[in-house]
GROMACS .gro file of N, CA and C in nm:
model
  459
    1UNK      N    1   9.947  23.694   6.148
    1UNK     CA    2   9.989  23.727   6.276
    1UNK      C    3  10.069  23.597   6.364
    2UNK      N    4  10.171  23.613   6.379
    2UNK     CA    5  10.230  23.491   6.471
    2UNK      C    6  10.207  23.480   6.639
    3UNK      N    7  10.260  23.410   6.670
    3UNK     CA    8  10.256  23.381   6.772
    3UNK      C    9  10.313  23.510   6.921
    4UNK      N   10  10.465  23.522   6.802
    4UNK     CA   11  10.519  23.642   6.918
    4UNK      C   12  10.458  23.752   6.898
    5UNK      N   13  10.333  23.794   6.788
    5UNK     CA   14  10.313  23.947   6.735
    5UNK      C   15  10.159  23.944   6.831
    6UNK      N   16  10.128  23.786   6.908
    6UNK     CA   17   9.995  23.792   6.967
    6UNK      C   18  10.058  23.829   7.073
    7UNK      N   19  10.189  23.757   7.156
    7UNK     CA   20  10.253  23.769   7.264
    7UNK      C   21  10.278  23.914   7.311
    8UNK      N   22  10.257  24.029   7.206
    8UNK     CA   23  10.330  24.193   7.221
    8UNK      C   24  10.172  24.223   7.233
    9UNK      N   25  10.124  24.193   7.160
    9UNK     CA   26   9.982  24.246   7.128
    9UNK      C   27   9.903  24.237   7.276
   10UNK      N   28   9.898  24.129   7.339
   10UNK     CA   29   9.867  24.100   7.486
   10UNK      C   30   9.913  24.167   7.580
   11UNK      N   31  10.062  24.152   7.607
   11UNK     CA   32  10.137  24.265   7.643
   11UNK      C   33  10.087  24.400   7.644
   12UNK      N   34  10.088  24.447   7.481
   12UNK     CA   35  10.035  24.563   7.492
   12UNK      C   36   9.898  24.652   7.576
   13UNK      N   37   9.777  24.546   7.545
   13UNK     CA   38   9.658  24.601   7.580
   13UNK      C   39   9.657  24.574   7.689
   14UNK      N   40   9.739  24.495   7.798
   14UNK     CA   41   9.720  24.490   7.902
   14UNK      C   42   9.780  24.607   7.988
   15UNK      N   43   9.897  24.668   7.938
   15UNK     CA   44   9.908  24.765   8.000
   15UNK      C   45   9.858  24.906   7.974
   16UNK      N   46   9.823  24.919   7.819
   16UNK     CA   47   9.725  25.030   7.776
   16UNK      C   48   9.591  25.026   7.892
   17UNK      N   49   9.504  24.904   7.877
   17UNK     CA   50   9.363  24.917   7.937
   17UNK      C   51   9.315  24.849   8.105
   18UNK      N   52   9.448  24.811   8.147
   18UNK     CA   53   9.487  24.771   8.282
   18UNK      C   54   9.529  24.808   8.381
   19UNK      N   55   9.686  24.856   8.290
   19UNK     CA   56   9.760  24.900   8.377
   19UNK      C   57   9.833  24.821   8.496
   20UNK      N   58   9.852  24.717   8.398
   20UNK     CA   59   9.914  24.596   8.456
   20UNK      C   60   9.997  24.539   8.370
   21UNK      N   61  10.116  24.475   8.384
   21UNK     CA   62  10.174  24.389   8.272
   21UNK      C   63  10.100  24.245   8.304
   22UNK      N   64  10.119  24.218   8.187
   22UNK     CA   65  10.111  24.061   8.165
   22UNK      C   66  10.253  23.990   8.111
   23UNK      N   67  10.268  23.915   8.221
   23UNK     CA   68  10.371  23.791   8.241
   23UNK      C   69  10.383  23.694   8.202
   24UNK      N   70  10.261  23.613   8.157
   24UNK     CA   71  10.243  23.502   8.114
   24UNK      C   72  10.266  23.475   7.968
   25UNK      N   73  10.225  23.354   7.881
   25UNK     CA   74  10.228  23.330   7.741
   25UNK      C   75  10.063  23.343   7.704
   26UNK      N   76  10.087  23.400   7.562
   26UNK     CA   77   9.961  23.387   7.491
   26UNK      C   78  10.033  23.339   7.359
   27UNK      N   79   9.893  23.235   7.358
   27UNK     CA   80   9.947  23.198   7.196
   27UNK      C   81   9.824  23.124   7.133
   28UNK      N   82   9.823  23.134   6.981
   28UNK     CA   83   9.700  23.077   6.942
   28UNK      C   84   9.696  22.942   6.876
   29UNK      N   85   9.560  22.924   6.934
   29UNK     CA   86   9.532  22.790   6.953
   29UNK      C   87   9.394  22.742   6.856
   30UNK      N   88   9.481  22.615   6.759
   30UNK     CA   89   9.366  22.582   6.625
   30UNK      C   90   9.316  22.514   6.658
   31UNK      N   91   9.307  22.451   6.813
   31UNK     CA   92   9.191  22.309   6.815
   31UNK      C   93   9.052  22.387   6.880
   32UNK      N   94   9.047  22.551   6.897
   32UNK     CA   95   8.932  22.576   6.940
   32UNK      C   96   8.845  22.628   6.871
   33UNK      N   97   8.718  22.596   6.840
   33UNK     CA   98   8.631  22.587   6.768
   33UNK      C   99   8.535  22.673   6.772
   34UNK      N  100   8.450  22.668   6.881
   34UNK     CA  101   8.401  22.764   6.888
   34UNK      C  102   8.349  22.917   7.027
   35UNK      N  103   8.511  22.863   7.058
   35UNK     CA  104   8.528  22.983   7.193
   35UNK      C  105   8.619  23.090   7.106
   36UNK      N  106   8.615  23.211   7.129
   36UNK     CA  107   8.708  23.319   7.098
   36UNK      C  108   8.883  23.337   7.150
   37UNK      N  109   8.847  23.215   7.258
   37UNK     CA  110   8.981  23.242   7.379
   37UNK      C  111   8.976  23.144   7.496
   38UNK      N  112   9.101  23.122   7.555
   38UNK     CA  113   9.056  23.071   7.669
   38UNK      C  114   9.201  23.092   7.811
   39UNK      N  115   9.138  23.122   7.904
   39UNK     CA  116   9.237  23.169   8.003
   39UNK      C  117   9.225  23.027   8.076
   40UNK      N  118   9.380  22.989   8.137
   40UNK     CA  119   9.446  22.860   8.261
   40UNK      C  120   9.478  22.896   8.316
   41UNK      N  121   9.379  22.873   8.448
   41UNK     CA  122   9.365  22.900   8.590
   41UNK      C  123   9.497  22.804   8.663
   42UNK      N  124   9.560  22.713   8.570
   42UNK     CA  125   9.675  22.686   8.649
   42UNK      C  126   9.823  22.779   8.603
   43UNK      N  127   9.794  22.753   8.483
   43UNK     CA  128   9.955  22.859   8.434
   43UNK      C  129   9.928  22.949   8.389
   44UNK      N  130   9.825  23.080   8.424
   44UNK     CA  131   9.782  23.178   8.389
   44UNK      C  132   9.821  23.211   8.219
   45UNK      N  133   9.836  23.112   8.151
   45UNK     CA  134   9.849  23.143   7.964
   45UNK      C  135   9.703  23.181   7.918
   46UNK      N  136   9.700  23.221   7.792
   46UNK     CA  137   9.577  23.238   7.732
   46UNK      C  138   9.601  23.171   7.603
   47UNK      N  139   9.497  23.109   7.550
   47UNK     CA  140   9.558  23.084   7.431
   47UNK      C  141   9.370  23.150   7.333
   48UNK      N  142   9.398  23.154   7.183
   48UNK     CA  143   9.302  23.269   7.124
   48UNK      C  144   9.264  23.178   7.054
   49UNK      N  145   9.180  23.181   6.957
   49UNK     CA  146   9.130  23.094   6.841
   49UNK      C  147   9.171  23.198   6.726
   50UNK      N  148   9.257  23.132   6.627
   50UNK     CA  149   9.329  23.212   6.507
   50UNK      C  150   9.189  23.281   6.440
   51UNK      N  151   9.114  23.229   6.401
   51UNK     CA  152   8.969  23.280   6.346
   51UNK      C  153   8.911  23.352   6.366
   52UNK      N  154   8.929  23.410   6.502
   52UNK     CA  155   8.918  23.577   6.531
   52UNK      C  156   8.948  23.679   6.494
   53UNK      N  157   9.076  23.657   6.427
   53UNK     CA  158   9.185  23.768   6.375
   53UNK      C  159   9.097  23.787   6.236
   54UNK      N  160   9.017  23.954   6.229
   54UNK     CA  161   9.024  24.012   6.098
   54UNK      C  162   9.094  24.014   6.000
   55UNK      N  163   9.232  24.008   6.076
   55UNK     CA  164   9.379  24.037   5.977
   55UNK      C  165   9.367  24.181   5.917
   56UNK      N  166   9.271  24.286   5.993
   56UNK     CA  167   9.281  24.425   5.955
   56UNK      C  168   9.290  24.561   6.076
   57UNK      N  169   9.219  24.539   6.155
   57UNK     CA  170   9.203  24.650   6.238
   57UNK      C  171   9.192  24.601   6.375
   58UNK      N  172   9.217  24.436   6.367
   58UNK     CA  173   9.213  24.338   6.503
   58UNK      C  174   9.119  24.416   6.586
   59UNK      N  175   9.035  24.472   6.535
   59UNK     CA  176   8.907  24.485   6.649
   59UNK      C  177   8.840  24.357   6.738
   60UNK      N  178   8.781  24.255   6.692
   60UNK     CA  179   8.724  24.122   6.692
   60UNK      C  180   8.841  24.082   6.813
   61UNK      N  181   8.949  24.064   6.791
   61UNK     CA  182   9.123  23.980   6.827
   61UNK      C  183   9.065  24.087   6.944
   62UNK      N  184   9.107  24.206   6.974
   62UNK     CA  185   9.139  24.306   7.076
   62UNK      C  186   9.027  24.272   7.193
   63UNK      N  187   8.891  24.276   7.115
   63UNK     CA  188   8.783  24.247   7.237
   63UNK      C  189   8.776  24.131   7.315
   64UNK      N  190   8.857  23.985   7.217
   64UNK     CA  191   8.849  23.864   7.298
   64UNK      C  192   8.963  23.870   7.444
   65UNK      N  193   9.081  23.980   7.350
   65UNK     CA  194   9.213  24.003   7.456
   65UNK      C  195   9.200  24.030   7.591
   66UNK      N  196   9.063  24.191   7.568
   66UNK     CA  197   9.065  24.195   7.685
   66UNK      C  198   8.975  24.111   7.777
   67UNK      N  199   8.891  24.034   7.690
   67UNK     CA  200   8.783  23.910   7.769
   67UNK      C  201   8.884  23.847   7.839
   68UNK      N  202   8.980  23.785   7.809
   68UNK     CA  203   9.048  23.682   7.857
   68UNK      C  204   9.166  23.765   7.994
   69UNK      N  205   9.178  23.898   7.963
   69UNK     CA  206   9.307  23.945   8.035
   69UNK      C  207   9.212  23.943   8.173
   70UNK      N  208   9.070  24.002   8.123
   70UNK     CA  209   9.010  24.018   8.247
   70UNK      C  210   8.982  23.909   8.333
   71UNK      N  211   8.972  23.761   8.274
   71UNK     CA  212   9.017  23.668   8.384
   71UNK      C  213   9.127  23.652   8.449
   72UNK      N  214   9.231  23.688   8.361
   72UNK     CA  215   9.371  23.692   8.426
   72UNK      C  216   9.374  23.770   8.542
   73UNK      N  217   9.381  23.906   8.534
   73UNK     CA  218   9.347  24.016   8.641
   73UNK      C  219   9.284  23.972   8.732
   74UNK      N  220   9.188  23.960   8.711
   74UNK     CA  221   9.065  23.913   8.846
   74UNK      C  222   9.161  23.803   8.912
   75UNK      N  223   9.175  23.696   8.838
   75UNK     CA  224   9.185  23.581   8.952
   75UNK      C  225   9.371  23.601   8.976
   76UNK      N  226   9.392  23.659   8.919
   76UNK     CA  227   9.578  23.743   9.018
   76UNK      C  228   9.551  23.805   9.098
   77UNK      N  229   9.402  23.883   9.101
   77UNK     CA  230   9.402  24.012   9.228
   77UNK      C  231   9.323  23.893   9.339
   78UNK      N  232   9.293  23.765   9.310
   78UNK     CA  233   9.220  23.697   9.420
   78UNK      C  234   9.093  23.662   9.392
   79UNK      N  235   9.041  23.750   9.279
   79UNK     CA  236   8.885  23.747   9.287
   79UNK      C  237   8.846  23.655   9.195
   80UNK      N  238   8.729  23.592   9.183
   80UNK     CA  239   8.679  23.488   9.086
   80UNK      C  240   8.689  23.565   8.961
   81UNK      N  241   8.663  23.485   8.855
   81UNK     CA  242   8.733  23.543   8.751
   81UNK      C  243   8.597  23.455   8.649
   82UNK      N  244   8.512  23.404   8.707
   82UNK     CA  245   8.357  23.401   8.624
   82UNK      C  246   8.293  23.480   8.585
   83UNK      N  247   8.223  23.424   8.502
   83UNK     CA  248   8.146  23.508   8.400
   83UNK      C  249   8.031  23.575   8.445
   84UNK      N  250   7.956  23.537   8.533
   84UNK     CA  251   7.850  23.572   8.621
   84UNK      C  252   7.922  23.683   8.763
   85UNK      N  253   8.020  23.690   8.793
   85UNK     CA  254   8.025  23.756   8.886
   85UNK      C  255   8.012  23.971   8.861
   86UNK      N  256   7.992  24.016   8.968
   86UNK     CA  257   7.965  24.186   8.938
   86UNK      C  258   8.086  24.206   8.932
   87UNK      N  259   8.236  24.159   8.937
   87UNK     CA  260   8.377  24.244   8.926
   87UNK      C  261   8.399  24.204   8.798
   88UNK      N  262   8.392  24.036   8.779
   88UNK     CA  263   8.368  24.058   8.579
   88UNK      C  264   8.304  24.145   8.509
   89UNK      N  265   8.187  24.135   8.533
   89UNK     CA  266   8.129  24.209   8.453
   89UNK      C  267   8.102  24.407   8.439
   90UNK      N  268   8.172  24.447   8.567
   90UNK     CA  269   8.213  24.632   8.570
   90UNK      C  270   8.371  24.604   8.490
   91UNK      N  271   8.426  24.500   8.529
   91UNK     CA  272   8.598  24.569   8.488
   91UNK      C  273   8.553  24.524   8.328
   92UNK      N  274   8.503  24.425   8.250
   92UNK     CA  275   8.476  24.411   8.105
   92UNK      C  276   8.413  24.499   8.056
   93UNK      N  277   8.342  24.635   8.161
   93UNK     CA  278   8.266  24.716   8.072
   93UNK      C  279   8.351  24.818   8.055
   94UNK      N  280   8.466  24.814   8.180
   94UNK     CA  281   8.505  24.944   8.173
   94UNK      C  282   8.623  24.937   8.136
   95UNK      N  283   8.688  24.832   8.040
   95UNK     CA  284   8.784  24.807   7.942
   95UNK      C  285   8.748  24.819   7.754
   96UNK      N  286   8.611  24.771   7.823
   96UNK     CA  287   8.524  24.756   7.624
   96UNK      C  288   8.584  24.629   7.590
   97UNK      N  289   8.584  24.499   7.710
   97UNK     CA  290   8.617  24.401   7.630
   97UNK      C  291   8.485  24.347   7.550
   98UNK      N  292   8.470  24.245   7.462
   98UNK     CA  293   8.352  24.125   7.433
   98UNK      C  294   8.324  24.088   7.532
   99UNK      N  295   8.205  24.043   7.541
   99UNK     CA  296   8.128  23.965   7.639
   99UNK      C  297   8.078  23.816   7.567
  100UNK      N  298   8.057  23.814   7.431
  100UNK     CA  299   8.065  23.733   7.363
  100UNK      C  300   8.147  23.716   7.237
  101UNK      N  301   8.203  23.579   7.185
  101UNK     CA  302   8.288  23.567   7.078
  101UNK      C  303   8.172  23.574   6.960
  102UNK      N  304   8.248  23.634   6.873
  102UNK     CA  305   8.104  23.665   6.751
  102UNK      C  306   8.130  23.552   6.655
  103UNK      N  307   8.020  23.485   6.600
  103UNK     CA  308   7.994  23.398   6.482
  103UNK      C  309   8.050  23.425   6.408
  104UNK      N  310   8.146  23.285   6.360
  104UNK     CA  311   8.237  23.257   6.230
  104UNK      C  312   8.125  23.260   6.117
  105UNK      N  313   8.181  23.342   6.021
  105UNK     CA  314   8.130  23.368   5.865
  105UNK      C  315   8.088  23.222   5.824
  106UNK      N  316   8.012  23.190   5.737
  106UNK     CA  317   7.946  23.079   5.656
  106UNK      C  318   8.068  23.008   5.598
  107UNK      N  319   8.172  23.089   5.568
  107UNK     CA  320   8.310  22.996   5.457
  107UNK      C  321   8.374  22.969   5.572
  108UNK      N  322   8.408  22.975   5.710
  108UNK     CA  323   8.491  22.944   5.757
  108UNK      C  324   8.441  22.829   5.851
  109UNK      N  325   8.317  22.835   5.861
  109UNK     CA  326   8.244  22.720   5.914
  109UNK      C  327   8.243  22.621   5.831
  110UNK      N  328   8.268  22.497   5.853
  110UNK     CA  329   8.283  22.357   5.801
  110UNK      C  330   8.161  22.264   5.799
  111UNK      N  331   8.098  22.246   5.700
  111UNK     CA  332   7.939  22.179   5.729
  111UNK      C  333   7.974  22.060   5.824
  112UNK      N  334   7.889  22.058   5.920
  112UNK     CA  335   7.922  21.956   5.987
  112UNK      C  336   7.882  21.810   5.971
  113UNK      N  337   7.839  21.800   5.841
  113UNK     CA  338   7.778  21.684   5.773
  113UNK      C  339   7.803  21.623   5.652
  114UNK      N  340   7.892  21.495   5.632
  114UNK     CA  341   7.949  21.451   5.543
  114UNK      C  342   7.874  21.417   5.420
  115UNK      N  343   7.826  21.332   5.478
  115UNK     CA  344   7.708  21.213   5.427
  115UNK      C  345   7.533  21.258   5.408
  116UNK      N  346   7.497  21.253   5.298
  116UNK     CA  347   7.388  21.261   5.294
  116UNK      C  348   7.301  21.143   5.227
  117UNK      N  349   7.210  21.119   5.285
  117UNK     CA  350   7.127  20.983   5.265
  117UNK      C  351   6.993  21.041   5.223
  118UNK      N  352   6.916  20.943   5.102
  118UNK     CA  353   6.738  20.963   5.120
  118UNK      C  354   6.706  20.838   5.067
  119UNK      N  355   6.582  20.825   5.132
  119UNK     CA  356   6.465  20.709   5.130
  119UNK      C  357   6.453  20.767   5.005
  120UNK      N  358   6.426  20.648   4.881
  120UNK     CA  359   6.363  20.638   4.743
  120UNK      C  360   6.224  20.662   4.769
  121UNK      N  361   6.156  20.573   4.855
  121UNK     CA  362   6.052  20.561   4.884
  121UNK      C  363   5.928  20.654   4.893
  122UNK      N  364   5.970  20.721   5.062
  122UNK     CA  365   5.951  20.819   5.096
  122UNK      C  366   5.991  20.956   5.082
  123UNK      N  367   6.128  20.946   5.034
  123UNK     CA  368   6.200  21.068   5.047
  123UNK      C  369   6.240  21.180   5.168
  124UNK      N  370   6.227  21.099   5.308
  124UNK     CA  371   6.339  21.099   5.406
  124UNK      C  372   6.435  21.144   5.376
  125UNK      N  373   6.527  21.266   5.429
  125UNK     CA  374   6.656  21.284   5.392
  125UNK      C  375   6.735  21.249   5.518
  126UNK      N  376   6.848  21.210   5.541
  126UNK     CA  377   6.939  21.144   5.655
  126UNK      C  378   7.046  21.247   5.637
  127UNK      N  379   7.131  21.312   5.734
  127UNK     CA  380   7.247  21.390   5.730
  127UNK      C  381   7.323  21.354   5.825
  128UNK      N  382   7.476  21.259   5.815
  128UNK     CA  383   7.527  21.181   5.893
  128UNK      C  384   7.689  21.248   5.886
  129UNK      N  385   7.761  21.225   6.010
  129UNK     CA  386   7.876  21.295   5.989
  129UNK      C  387   8.002  21.147   5.961
  130UNK      N  388   7.960  21.029   5.986
  130UNK     CA  389   8.011  20.877   5.947
  130UNK      C  390   7.931  20.811   5.830
  131UNK      N  391   8.009  20.749   5.755
  131UNK     CA  392   7.936  20.665   5.701
  131UNK      C  393   7.862  20.582   5.736
  132UNK      N  394   7.709  20.520   5.720
  132UNK     CA  395   7.673  20.398   5.789
  132UNK      C  396   7.621  20.297   5.654
  133UNK      N  397   7.626  20.164   5.718
  133UNK     CA  398   7.627  20.043   5.649
  133UNK      C  399   7.502  20.046   5.569
  134UNK      N  400   7.471  20.068   5.450
  134UNK     CA  401   7.304  20.077   5.403
  134UNK      C  402   7.275  19.897   5.393
  135UNK      N  403   7.337  19.802   5.444
  135UNK     CA  404   7.303  19.680   5.439
  135UNK      C  405   7.223  19.670   5.559
  136UNK      N  406   7.300  19.743   5.684
  136UNK     CA  407   7.205  19.719   5.781
  136UNK      C  408   7.128  19.815   5.875
  137UNK      N  409   7.112  19.979   5.787
  137UNK     CA  410   7.012  20.058   5.827
  137UNK      C  411   6.912  20.083   5.674
  138UNK      N  412   6.802  20.076   5.732
  138UNK     CA  413   6.686  20.087   5.682
  138UNK      C  414   6.631  20.235   5.689
  139UNK      N  415   6.549  20.310   5.643
  139UNK     CA  416   6.474  20.413   5.667
  139UNK      C  417   6.371  20.412   5.768
  140UNK      N  418   6.369  20.482   5.872
  140UNK     CA  419   6.298  20.474   5.996
  140UNK      C  420   6.162  20.511   5.986
  141UNK      N  421   6.099  20.548   5.904
  141UNK     CA  422   5.980  20.577   5.836
  141UNK      C  423   5.910  20.486   5.775
  142UNK      N  424   5.981  20.446   5.655
  142UNK     CA  425   5.917  20.306   5.551
  142UNK      C  426   5.996  20.189   5.595
  143UNK      N  427   6.095  20.212   5.614
  143UNK     CA  428   6.142  20.057   5.634
  143UNK      C  429   6.226  20.057   5.473
  144UNK      N  430   6.252  20.073   5.415
  144UNK     CA  431   6.304  20.106   5.286
  144UNK      C  432   6.450  20.132   5.255
  145UNK      N  433   6.497  20.090   5.156
  145UNK     CA  434   6.684  20.084   5.128
  145UNK      C  435   6.679  20.227   5.133
  146UNK      N  436   6.799  20.256   5.254
  146UNK     CA  437   6.814  20.395   5.181
  146UNK      C  438   6.958  20.431   5.073
  147UNK      N  439   6.994  20.505   4.997
  147UNK     CA  440   7.049  20.586   4.904
  147UNK      C  441   7.159  20.679   4.941
  148UNK      N  442   7.273  20.645   4.866
  148UNK     CA  443   7.354  20.771   4.929
  148UNK      C  444   7.338  20.836   4.828
  149UNK      N  445   7.315  20.990   4.870
  149UNK     CA  446   7.321  21.104   4.779
  149UNK      C  447   7.423  21.200   4.745
  150UNK      N  448   7.508  21.260   4.856
  150UNK     CA  449   7.606  21.264   4.825
  150UNK      C  450   7.737  21.245   4.950
  151UNK      N  451   7.828  21.278   4.928
  151UNK     CA  452   7.950  21.246   5.012
  151UNK      C  453   8.039  21.367   4.998
  152UNK      N  454   8.068  21.494   5.069
  152UNK     CA  455   8.163  21.617   5.076
  152UNK      C  456   8.258  21.565   5.121
  153UNK      N  457   8.348  21.604   5.064
  153UNK     CA  458   8.491  21.618   5.162
  153UNK      C  459   8.526  21.693   5.234
   0.00000   0.00000   0.00000
């Protein structure tokens, strides 16, 4: 799905479920990692995590669009668009939006650790995002020299 298709979908969902037009921009943001989408208070734009699109019925994506449109329409109407307000919860329930973004599947999530070290003496394992200098760092339990076991790309 392209940004233009997303824009059309957001406008359609806004008219269908909220009976109000969406007059700003909606686009995919590839930098979003843990959230389904985001509504910008200053520009009134909506960005959506492209990993939330299931490329089929778009049910998950539409649920996230409804959630962000609740923020959008409440903010433009002068209400607080925070998650814990009564107005937000009622509107979200009325339109059937997603309260939370679903977890990504295992193959879409990247392993957070790239380097695996092990102490040859006591067997303690260390998982690190960054490479460490094996001449400077030793095992915290027994003070022996660490060994690099694997490096994933």
